[in-house]
Amino acid sequence: MELRLLYSRGRRLLVRLLLLACAGIAPASAAGGRWELLHRSIGVSAMHMQLLHNDRVIIFDRTDFGRSNLSLPGGRCRVNPRDKVLPGGDCTAHSVEYHVASNSFRPLFLFTDTWCSSGTVAPDGTLVQTGGWLDGYNNTRTMPACAGDKSSATGPRSRTPSPPAGDGSLFIFASNRAILLDYKSNKVVRTYPVLAGGDPRNYPSTGSSVLLPLKPNPTEAEVLVCGGAPKGSYPSSRHRHVTRTFVPAGDVRADQDHRRLAGVGHRDNAVAAGDGRHDPAPERRAATGVPRLYHSSVVLLRDGRLLVGGSNPHIYYNFSDARFPTELSLEAFSPEYLDPSNDMLRPRILNPSPTGAAASVTYGAKLALKFSVPASARRRRRGGAGGGGSLGVVSVTMVAPSFTTHSFAMNQRLLVLEVAKTAVVRGLAGTYYVSATMPATAVLAPPGYYMVFVVNGHVPSEGIWVHVQ
Ligand SMILES: *[C@@H]1O[C@H](CO)[C@@H](O)[C@H](O)[C@H]1NC(C)=O
Ligand SMILES: *[C@@H]1O[C@H](CO)[C@@H](O)[C@H](O)[C@H]1NC(C)=O
Ligand SMILES: *[C@@H]1O[C@H](CO)[C@@H](O)[C@H](O)[C@H]1NC(C)=O
C-alpha cells in the first residue's frame, strides 16, 4: 500500500509520505553482503552511535546499569550521587570512541545518563548530544572531533549547540499521522490524513522512518514510514498475571536499502524496554548470530560498511541470566556493493584526498572530483579502446552522518548531486573528472560535514569528507 501526499506552498518542498504496510513487497534477498565480527567486546553496549568527520565513532551506553566491562583509564572514577546503582562511585566507562581505520577503541568519561537520548553534529563538526534519563534528562553534552591522540581524552563537555540554519518546514510524524510545521512562526502549515488502518507506528510500537534520497534540485521530499504494531499490542505484552500475548509486528520489510538506513534491529511490536526477552526474527540476526534488539544501533561508515552494535542491555550488565543478554560486541556489515567482484568497477577518488582534510565547499558551488576506475586503467594499458563499458552511469551522492539509536537515524539525509551529462571527462590512464553541483540551500543540506561518494553504476567509491557552508 502506498499513500502519497503532496503539498506545495511557495518554494517549499513537497512532502510525500510513503507508507509501506509492505504486504505486497518482496523480502530483501538474503544473498549478498558479508558480516564481520570486529570485537567480541568493546566493554559497553552500543546503544547510540555517531560518526564524526575524523572517522571516529562516538558510542554511548547508559550509565545507570552498574559496572560496564571497560575500566576508565588512570584509575579515574565517576562519583555521581544521583546514579541509581552506584551512587558511591563507578570506575567503568559508559562511552567509547571507536577508530575505524585501526579498529581500536578507547574509553570516554561520561558523567550523566544518556539512556534514550538524541544527538546531532553541529556545523563545526562537534557532536551535540542531548538529554537522557533521570540525572541526564536536562543535559547537553558536546564532543569535538579531536585529532585522536590519547592525551585529548577529555570526553563530552557541556556547551550550547548552534541553532539550526536553513529555511524549511519541519515534517513531524507521531503515532499514525503527520504535520508540516513552520518552526519559525510555530504554525502548522499542513495536516496529513491519518494513515490507513490507524495503527500506531512509533513508541512503544517501534516503527521507523527514513527520508528517501533527495534528487538534484528536488521539488519534493519522500518519507518512508514503516513498522509499528496494532493498537493494544503493548499492554497485551505486559500483563504480569495473565498470559502475555505478543501480537505480530507490522511488517517492516521494505527493500534492502531502506532497511539498511532504518537499522537492522528488532522485530518486536511492543517494546519492553530493557528486558531483552523478545525474540528477534531469524532474518534479523546477523550471520554472526548476534541478536540485535530495540536498543541496538547502526551507522554508515565512509568506506561503505555499516557498523552495528548494541542490543537490549540488562541491569548490572547481566550477561548470563537472560535469553538475550547484554551485548558488547561490534560488527560490520559489508553490503553487496563492497563485494570483491565489484572491485574492478569501484571508483577511487584521487582528489580531493579521501584521507586528507575535509574539502570546504559552499552552497551551489561546483565540486570537481578526480577519480579512477581499475577496469579502465587496465584496458588502457593493454592499448584497448580505453575503458569502454567499465564506466556505467556516474552519480555523486552526499550523505549526512547520522546519530543513530532505537532504530532511528536522526538527521539522516542522502542527496544525489547534480552532475551534467558532459561533466564526466576522461583523463589519463583510467582517470576521470566529474563535476558535481552542491545543493543550493541549507534547506536541502544544513551546514556541516557530509560524506561524498562517486558511484559507478551501483558501486560506490570510498567517500571523502566535505564541509558545506
Ligand atoms: C569483558 O572484557 C574481557 C576483556 O577485558 C573479555 O575477555 C570478556 O569476554 C568481556 N566480557 C563480556 C561479557 O563481553
Ligand atoms: C529538569 O529541569 C526542570 C526545570 O528546571 C525541572 O523541573 C525538572 O525536574 C528537571 N528534570 C529532571 C529529571 O531532573
Ligand atoms: C544477574 O541478575 C540477577 C538478578 O538481578 C542477579 O541475581 C545476578 O547476580 C546478576 N548476575 C550478574 C553476573 O551480575
Coordinates of C-alpha atoms and ligand atoms in Angstrom, one line a residue:
M1 CA 0.0 0.0 0.0
E2 CA 1.3 3.4 -0.8
L3 CA 0.0 6.7 0.3
R4 CA 1.3 9.8 -1.4
L5 CA 0.6 13.2 0.0
L6 CA 1.7 16.2 -2.0
Y7 CA 1.9 19.7 -0.7
S8 CA 3.2 22.9 -2.2
R9 CA 3.4 26.4 -0.8
G10 CA 5.6 28.9 -2.5
R11 CA 9.1 27.4 -2.7
R12 CA 8.6 24.8 0.0
L13 CA 9.4 21.3 -0.8
L14 CA 6.6 19.0 -1.4
V15 CA 6.5 16.3 1.2
R16 CA 5.4 12.9 0.1
L17 CA 4.7 10.3 2.7
L18 CA 5.2 6.7 1.7
L19 CA 3.6 4.2 3.9
L20 CA 4.6 0.7 3.4
A21 CA 2.4 -1.8 5.1
C22 CA 4.6 -3.9 2.9
A23 CA 2.4 -6.9 2.5
G24 CA 3.0 -6.9 -1.2
I25 CA 6.6 -6.1 -1.1
A26 CA 9.1 -9.0 -1.6
P27 CA 11.5 -9.5 1.3
A28 CA 15.0 -8.4 0.7
S29 CA 17.2 -11.2 -0.7
A30 CA 19.3 -12.9 1.9
A31 CA 22.1 -13.2 -0.7
G32 CA 24.8 -10.7 -0.9
G33 CA 26.7 -8.9 1.7
R34 CA 29.0 -10.1 4.5
W35 CA 29.1 -9.8 8.2
E36 CA 32.4 -9.4 10.2
L37 CA 32.8 -9.5 13.9
L38 CA 35.1 -6.6 14.7
H39 CA 35.2 -7.0 18.5
R40 CA 33.7 -9.6 20.8
S41 CA 33.6 -6.9 23.4
I42 CA 34.1 -3.2 23.3
G43 CA 33.2 -3.1 27.0
V44 CA 29.9 -1.1 26.6
S45 CA 26.7 -1.7 24.8
A46 CA 26.4 0.4 21.6
M47 CA 23.0 2.0 22.2
H48 CA 23.8 5.2 20.3
M49 CA 26.4 5.9 17.7
Q50 CA 27.7 8.9 15.8
L51 CA 30.3 9.0 13.1
L52 CA 32.4 12.2 13.2
H53 CA 34.5 13.6 10.3
N54 CA 37.7 12.3 11.9
D55 CA 36.4 8.8 11.1
R56 CA 35.8 8.0 14.7
V57 CA 32.5 6.8 16.0
I58 CA 31.3 8.1 19.4
I59 CA 29.4 5.3 21.1
F60 CA 27.1 5.8 24.1
D61 CA 25.7 3.2 26.5
R62 CA 23.5 4.1 29.5
T63 CA 25.3 4.9 32.8
D64 CA 22.8 3.6 35.4
F65 CA 23.1 -0.2 35.0
G66 CA 26.2 -0.6 37.1
R67 CA 29.7 -1.5 36.1
S68 CA 30.4 -2.0 32.4
N69 CA 33.2 -4.3 31.1
L70 CA 35.6 -1.4 30.5
S71 CA 37.6 0.5 33.1
L72 CA 38.2 4.2 32.9
P73 CA 41.9 5.0 32.4
G74 CA 44.2 6.1 35.1
G75 CA 42.1 4.8 38.0
R76 CA 39.5 7.5 37.2
C77 CA 36.0 7.1 38.7
R78 CA 32.7 8.8 38.3
V79 CA 31.1 9.8 41.6
N80 CA 27.5 10.8 40.8
P81 CA 25.2 10.7 43.9
R82 CA 22.2 10.6 41.5
D83 CA 23.3 7.3 39.9
K84 CA 20.7 4.6 40.7
V85 CA 23.1 1.7 41.0
L86 CA 26.5 3.0 42.0
P87 CA 25.9 6.4 43.7
G88 CA 29.2 5.9 45.7
G89 CA 31.3 5.7 42.6
D90 CA 31.7 3.8 39.3
C91 CA 35.2 3.4 37.8
T92 CA 34.0 2.0 34.4
A93 CA 33.3 3.7 31.1
H94 CA 29.9 4.0 29.5
S95 CA 31.0 5.6 26.3
V96 CA 33.8 4.7 23.9
E97 CA 35.4 6.3 20.8
Y98 CA 35.9 3.8 18.0
H99 CA 38.6 4.4 15.5
V100 CA 37.6 3.0 12.2
A101 CA 41.0 2.7 10.4
S102 CA 42.7 0.9 13.2
N103 CA 39.6 -1.0 14.5
S104 CA 40.6 0.2 18.0
F105 CA 38.6 1.9 20.8
R106 CA 39.2 3.9 23.9
P107 CA 37.0 4.6 26.9
L108 CA 35.4 8.1 27.3
F109 CA 34.3 9.6 30.5
L110 CA 30.5 10.2 30.7
F111 CA 29.0 11.7 33.8
T112 CA 25.2 11.6 33.4
D113 CA 22.9 9.0 31.9
T114 CA 22.4 9.1 28.1
W115 CA 19.7 6.5 28.0
C116 CA 17.1 7.3 25.3
S117 CA 18.9 10.5 24.3
S118 CA 19.4 12.1 21.0
G119 CA 22.1 14.0 19.1
T120 CA 23.3 15.7 16.1
V121 CA 26.5 17.2 14.7
A122 CA 26.9 21.0 14.8
P123 CA 28.1 22.8 11.6
D124 CA 31.6 22.9 13.0
G125 CA 31.7 19.1 13.4
T126 CA 31.1 19.0 17.1
L127 CA 28.8 16.3 18.4
V128 CA 26.0 17.8 20.4
Q129 CA 24.3 15.1 22.4
T130 CA 21.2 16.0 24.3
G131 CA 19.0 14.6 27.0
G132 CA 18.9 11.2 28.7
W133 CA 17.3 9.7 31.7
L134 CA 16.9 11.0 35.3
D135 CA 20.2 12.8 36.1
G136 CA 20.9 13.0 32.3
Y137 CA 17.5 14.3 31.4
N138 CA 18.3 18.0 31.4
N139 CA 21.8 17.8 30.0
T140 CA 23.6 18.7 26.8
R141 CA 27.0 17.2 26.2
T142 CA 29.4 18.1 23.4
M143 CA 32.3 16.2 21.9
P144 CA 34.6 17.9 19.4
A145 CA 36.1 15.8 16.6
C146 CA 39.6 15.7 18.0
A147 CA 42.7 14.6 16.3
G148 CA 42.6 11.4 18.3
D149 CA 45.8 11.3 20.2
K150 CA 45.2 9.6 23.6
S151 CA 46.1 12.8 25.6
S152 CA 42.9 14.5 24.4
A153 CA 40.6 12.1 26.0
T154 CA 38.6 14.7 27.8
G155 CA 35.2 13.3 26.9
P156 CA 32.0 15.2 26.5
R157 CA 31.7 18.7 28.0
S158 CA 28.7 21.0 28.3
R159 CA 28.1 23.7 25.7
T160 CA 25.2 25.3 24.0
P161 CA 24.5 24.0 20.5
S162 CA 24.4 26.3 17.5
P163 CA 20.9 27.0 16.2
P164 CA 20.0 25.1 13.1
A165 CA 20.4 27.0 9.9
G166 CA 18.0 26.9 7.0
D167 CA 14.6 28.0 6.0
G168 CA 12.3 25.0 5.5
S169 CA 9.4 23.4 7.3
L170 CA 9.6 20.5 9.7
F171 CA 7.9 17.2 8.9
I172 CA 6.7 15.6 12.2
F173 CA 5.2 12.2 12.4
A174 CA 3.7 10.8 15.6
S175 CA 1.6 7.6 16.1
N176 CA -0.4 7.4 12.9
R177 CA -0.4 10.9 11.4
A178 CA 1.9 13.7 10.3
I179 CA 2.0 17.5 10.2
L180 CA 4.3 20.0 8.5
L181 CA 5.4 22.8 10.9
D182 CA 6.7 26.2 10.0
Y183 CA 9.0 26.2 13.0
K184 CA 9.9 29.9 12.7
S185 CA 6.3 31.1 13.0
N186 CA 5.3 28.0 15.1
K187 CA 2.4 27.4 12.7
V188 CA 1.1 24.1 11.4
V189 CA 1.1 24.6 7.7
R190 CA -0.3 21.2 6.7
T191 CA -2.1 18.3 8.5
Y192 CA -1.9 15.0 6.7
P193 CA -4.7 12.4 6.9
V194 CA -4.5 9.6 9.4
L195 CA -2.7 6.6 7.9
A196 CA -4.9 3.8 6.6
G197 CA -5.6 1.3 9.3
G198 CA -4.8 3.8 12.0
D199 CA -2.3 1.6 13.8
P200 CA 0.5 3.4 15.6
R201 CA 3.9 3.4 14.1
N202 CA 6.1 4.8 16.9
Y203 CA 6.8 4.2 20.5
P204 CA 6.0 1.8 22.0
S205 CA 5.1 0.2 18.7
T206 CA 8.6 0.8 17.4
G207 CA 8.2 1.7 13.8
S208 CA 10.8 3.6 11.9
S209 CA 11.1 6.1 9.1
V210 CA 13.5 7.4 6.6
L211 CA 13.8 10.4 4.3
L212 CA 14.4 8.9 0.9
P213 CA 17.2 10.1 -1.3
L214 CA 16.7 13.7 -2.5
K215 CA 17.2 14.2 -6.2
P216 CA 19.1 17.2 -7.6
N217 CA 17.1 20.4 -7.2
P218 CA 14.3 18.5 -5.7
T219 CA 10.7 19.8 -5.7
E220 CA 9.5 17.1 -3.4
A221 CA 10.7 15.0 -0.4
E222 CA 9.6 11.5 0.2
V223 CA 9.4 10.0 3.7
L224 CA 9.1 6.3 4.2
V225 CA 7.3 5.2 7.4
C226 CA 7.1 1.6 8.3
G227 CA 6.9 -0.9 11.2
G228 CA 4.6 -0.3 14.2
A229 CA 2.0 -2.7 15.6
P230 CA -1.7 -3.0 16.1
K231 CA -3.2 -0.8 18.9
G232 CA -3.1 -2.6 22.2
S233 CA 0.0 -4.7 21.5
Y234 CA 2.0 -3.1 24.2
P235 CA -0.4 -3.7 27.1
S236 CA -1.1 -7.3 26.0
S237 CA 2.6 -8.0 26.1
R238 CA 3.0 -6.5 29.6
H239 CA 0.3 -8.4 31.6
R240 CA 2.0 -10.0 34.5
H241 CA -0.7 -12.2 35.8
V242 CA -2.5 -13.4 32.7
T243 CA -1.0 -14.9 29.5
R244 CA 1.2 -12.4 27.8
T245 CA 0.4 -12.1 24.2
F246 CA 2.9 -10.9 21.6
V247 CA 0.9 -9.6 18.6
P248 CA 2.9 -9.9 15.4
A249 CA 4.6 -6.7 14.4
G250 CA 3.7 -4.6 11.4
D251 CA 5.8 -5.9 8.6
V252 CA 9.0 -3.8 8.3
R253 CA 10.2 -5.3 5.1
A254 CA 10.8 -2.6 2.6
D255 CA 13.6 -3.0 0.1
Q256 CA 17.1 -3.7 1.4
D257 CA 18.3 -0.1 1.1
H258 CA 15.5 1.2 3.3
R259 CA 16.2 -1.5 5.8
R260 CA 19.9 -0.5 5.9
L261 CA 19.1 3.1 6.6
A262 CA 16.4 2.3 9.1
G263 CA 18.5 -0.1 11.0
V264 CA 18.9 -3.8 11.4
G265 CA 17.5 -4.3 14.9
H266 CA 14.3 -5.6 16.3
R267 CA 11.0 -7.1 15.1
D268 CA 9.3 -6.5 18.5
N269 CA 6.0 -4.9 18.1
A270 CA 5.7 -3.6 21.6
V271 CA 8.9 -2.6 23.3
A272 CA 9.6 -3.9 26.8
A273 CA 12.5 -1.6 27.1
G274 CA 15.5 -3.1 28.6
D275 CA 14.1 -6.6 29.4
G276 CA 15.6 -8.2 26.3
R277 CA 13.1 -11.0 26.4
H278 CA 11.7 -10.6 22.9
D279 CA 12.7 -12.8 20.1
P280 CA 14.2 -11.2 17.1
A281 CA 13.1 -12.6 13.8
P282 CA 15.7 -15.1 12.5
E283 CA 16.5 -12.9 9.4
R284 CA 17.3 -10.0 11.8
R285 CA 20.1 -11.9 13.3
A286 CA 23.4 -11.1 11.8
A287 CA 25.1 -14.0 10.2
T288 CA 27.5 -13.9 13.1
G289 CA 24.4 -15.0 15.2
V290 CA 24.2 -11.9 17.4
P291 CA 20.6 -10.8 18.1
R292 CA 20.2 -7.0 17.8
L293 CA 17.1 -5.8 19.7
Y294 CA 15.5 -2.4 20.2
H295 CA 18.5 -0.7 21.8
S296 CA 20.9 -1.5 19.0
S297 CA 22.4 0.9 16.6
V298 CA 24.0 1.1 13.1
V299 CA 25.9 3.8 11.3
L300 CA 27.2 4.1 7.7
L301 CA 31.0 4.4 7.6
R302 CA 32.9 6.4 4.9
D303 CA 34.3 3.1 3.5
G304 CA 30.7 2.0 2.7
R305 CA 30.4 -0.6 5.5
L306 CA 27.7 -0.4 8.2
L307 CA 28.9 -0.5 11.8
V308 CA 26.4 -2.5 14.0
G309 CA 26.4 -2.8 17.8
G310 CA 24.3 -3.0 20.9
S311 CA 21.0 -4.7 21.9
N312 CA 18.8 -4.6 24.9
P313 CA 21.1 -4.2 27.9
H314 CA 20.4 -5.6 31.4
I315 CA 20.8 -4.0 34.8
Y316 CA 24.2 -4.9 36.3
Y317 CA 25.4 -5.7 32.7
N318 CA 23.9 -9.1 33.4
F319 CA 25.5 -11.4 30.7
S320 CA 24.2 -14.8 31.7
D321 CA 20.7 -14.7 33.1
A322 CA 18.8 -13.6 30.0
R323 CA 17.7 -15.1 26.8
F324 CA 19.1 -12.1 25.0
P325 CA 22.0 -11.0 27.2
T326 CA 23.7 -7.6 27.3
E327 CA 25.6 -7.4 24.1
L328 CA 29.0 -5.8 23.9
S329 CA 30.1 -6.9 20.5
L330 CA 30.7 -4.7 17.5
E331 CA 30.2 -5.9 13.9
A332 CA 30.5 -4.6 10.4
F333 CA 28.1 -5.4 7.5
S334 CA 29.6 -5.0 4.0
P335 CA 26.7 -4.8 1.6
E336 CA 26.9 -6.5 -1.8
Y337 CA 28.3 -3.4 -3.4
L338 CA 31.5 -3.9 -1.5
D339 CA 31.9 -7.5 -2.8
P340 CA 35.4 -8.1 -4.3
S341 CA 33.6 -9.0 -7.6
N342 CA 32.9 -5.3 -7.9
D343 CA 36.4 -4.1 -7.3
M344 CA 37.4 -3.6 -10.9
L345 CA 34.4 -1.2 -11.3
R346 CA 34.9 0.6 -8.0
P347 CA 35.8 4.2 -8.4
R348 CA 38.6 5.6 -6.3
I349 CA 38.5 9.3 -5.6
L350 CA 42.0 10.7 -6.1
N351 CA 41.4 14.3 -5.5
P352 CA 40.3 15.7 -3.0
S353 CA 42.2 13.1 -1.0
P354 CA 39.9 10.7 0.9
T355 CA 42.4 10.8 3.8
G356 CA 43.1 14.5 3.8
A357 CA 41.3 17.3 5.5
A358 CA 37.6 17.8 4.5
A359 CA 37.1 19.7 1.3
S360 CA 35.4 23.0 2.0
V361 CA 32.5 23.9 -0.3
T362 CA 29.8 26.5 -0.4
Y363 CA 26.1 26.2 -1.4
G364 CA 25.6 25.9 -5.2
A365 CA 29.3 25.6 -5.8
K366 CA 30.8 23.0 -8.2
L367 CA 32.9 20.3 -6.7
A368 CA 35.5 18.8 -9.0
L369 CA 36.4 15.2 -8.3
K370 CA 39.2 13.3 -9.9
F371 CA 38.7 9.5 -9.8
S372 CA 40.0 6.3 -11.3
V373 CA 38.3 3.0 -12.2
P374 CA 40.7 0.0 -12.2
A375 CA 39.0 -1.7 -15.2
S376 CA 39.5 1.4 -17.3
A377 CA 43.2 1.7 -16.4
R378 CA 43.8 -2.0 -17.3
R379 CA 42.2 -1.6 -20.7
R380 CA 44.2 1.5 -21.4
R381 CA 47.5 -0.3 -20.6
R382 CA 46.6 -3.0 -23.0
G383 CA 46.2 -0.5 -25.7
G384 CA 42.4 -1.1 -25.9
A385 CA 39.7 1.4 -26.7
G386 CA 40.1 2.9 -23.2
G387 CA 37.7 1.7 -20.6
G388 CA 34.6 1.4 -22.7
G389 CA 32.0 -0.5 -20.7
S390 CA 33.8 -0.2 -17.4
L391 CA 32.2 3.2 -16.6
G392 CA 28.5 3.0 -16.1
V393 CA 26.3 5.9 -15.2
V394 CA 28.3 8.0 -12.8
S395 CA 26.5 9.7 -10.0
V396 CA 27.7 11.6 -7.0
T397 CA 26.0 11.3 -3.7
M398 CA 26.3 13.1 -0.4
V399 CA 25.3 11.5 2.9
A400 CA 25.0 13.2 6.3
P401 CA 26.5 11.2 9.2
S402 CA 23.5 10.5 11.4
F403 CA 23.1 10.0 15.2
T404 CA 21.5 6.5 15.4
T405 CA 19.7 4.8 18.2
H406 CA 16.5 2.9 18.8
S407 CA 16.0 2.0 15.1
F408 CA 16.3 5.6 14.0
A409 CA 18.9 7.6 12.2
M410 CA 18.5 11.2 13.3
N411 CA 19.5 13.8 10.8
Q412 CA 19.8 11.2 8.1
R413 CA 19.9 12.6 4.6
L414 CA 21.1 11.3 1.3
L415 CA 21.4 13.8 -1.6
V416 CA 22.0 12.8 -5.2
L417 CA 24.0 15.8 -6.6
E418 CA 23.6 17.3 -10.0
V419 CA 26.1 16.0 -12.5
A420 CA 25.8 17.4 -16.0
K421 CA 25.9 14.8 -18.8
T422 CA 29.0 16.4 -20.2
A423 CA 30.6 16.7 -16.7
V424 CA 32.4 13.3 -16.8
V425 CA 35.7 13.8 -18.6
R426 CA 38.3 11.2 -19.3
G427 CA 41.8 11.9 -18.1
L428 CA 45.0 9.8 -18.5
A429 CA 45.4 6.1 -17.5
G430 CA 41.9 5.3 -16.4
T431 CA 41.2 8.6 -14.6
Y432 CA 38.2 10.7 -14.9
Y433 CA 37.0 14.1 -13.7
V434 CA 33.4 14.7 -12.6
S435 CA 31.9 18.0 -11.6
A436 CA 29.0 17.9 -9.1
T437 CA 26.9 20.8 -8.0
M438 CA 26.4 21.3 -4.3
P439 CA 22.8 21.7 -3.0
A440 CA 21.6 25.3 -3.5
T441 CA 20.4 26.0 0.1
A442 CA 20.7 24.9 3.7
V443 CA 17.1 23.7 3.5
L444 CA 18.4 20.8 1.3
A445 CA 21.5 20.3 3.3
P446 CA 22.1 22.0 6.7
P447 CA 25.7 23.3 7.0
G448 CA 28.2 20.8 8.3
Y449 CA 30.2 17.7 7.3
Y450 CA 29.0 15.2 4.8
M451 CA 30.4 12.1 3.1
V452 CA 30.6 12.4 -0.7
F453 CA 30.8 9.3 -2.9
V454 CA 31.4 8.8 -6.6
V455 CA 29.1 5.9 -7.7
N456 CA 29.8 3.9 -10.9
G457 CA 26.5 2.2 -11.7
H458 CA 25.7 0.8 -8.2
V459 CA 29.3 0.6 -7.0
P460 CA 30.3 3.4 -4.7
S461 CA 33.8 4.7 -4.1
E462 CA 35.2 5.2 -0.6
G463 CA 33.8 8.6 0.4
I464 CA 35.5 11.8 1.1
W465 CA 34.5 14.3 3.7
V466 CA 33.2 17.7 2.6
H467 CA 32.4 20.6 4.8
V468 CA 29.4 22.5 3.4
Q469 CA 29.0 26.1 4.4
Ligands
LIG1 C1 34.8 -8.4 29.3 O1 36.1 -8.0 28.8 C2 37.1 -9.0 28.8 C3 38.4 -8.4 28.4 O2 38.7 -7.3 29.2 C4 36.7 -10.1 27.9 O3 37.6 -11.2 28.0 C5 35.3 -10.6 28.3 O4 34.8 -11.5 27.3 C6 34.3 -9.5 28.3 N1 33.0 -9.9 28.8 C7 31.9 -9.9 28.0 C8 30.7 -10.5 28.6 O5 31.9 -9.4 26.9
LIG2 C1 14.7 19.3 34.5 O1 14.6 20.7 34.8 C2 13.4 21.2 35.1 C3 13.4 22.7 35.2 O2 14.5 23.1 36.0 C4 12.9 20.5 36.4 O3 11.6 21.0 36.7 C5 12.9 19.0 36.3 O4 12.6 18.4 37.5 C6 14.3 18.5 35.8 N1 14.2 17.1 35.5 C7 15.0 16.2 35.9 C8 14.7 14.8 35.6 O5 16.0 16.5 36.6
LIG3 C1 22.1 -11.0 37.1 O1 20.9 -10.6 37.7 C2 20.4 -11.3 38.7 C3 19.1 -10.8 39.1 O2 19.1 -9.4 39.2 C4 21.4 -11.2 39.9 O3 21.0 -12.0 41.0 C5 22.7 -11.7 39.4 O4 23.7 -11.6 40.4 C6 23.2 -11.0 38.1 N1 24.4 -11.6 37.6 C7 25.4 -10.8 37.3 C8 26.6 -11.5 36.7 O5 25.5 -9.6 37.6

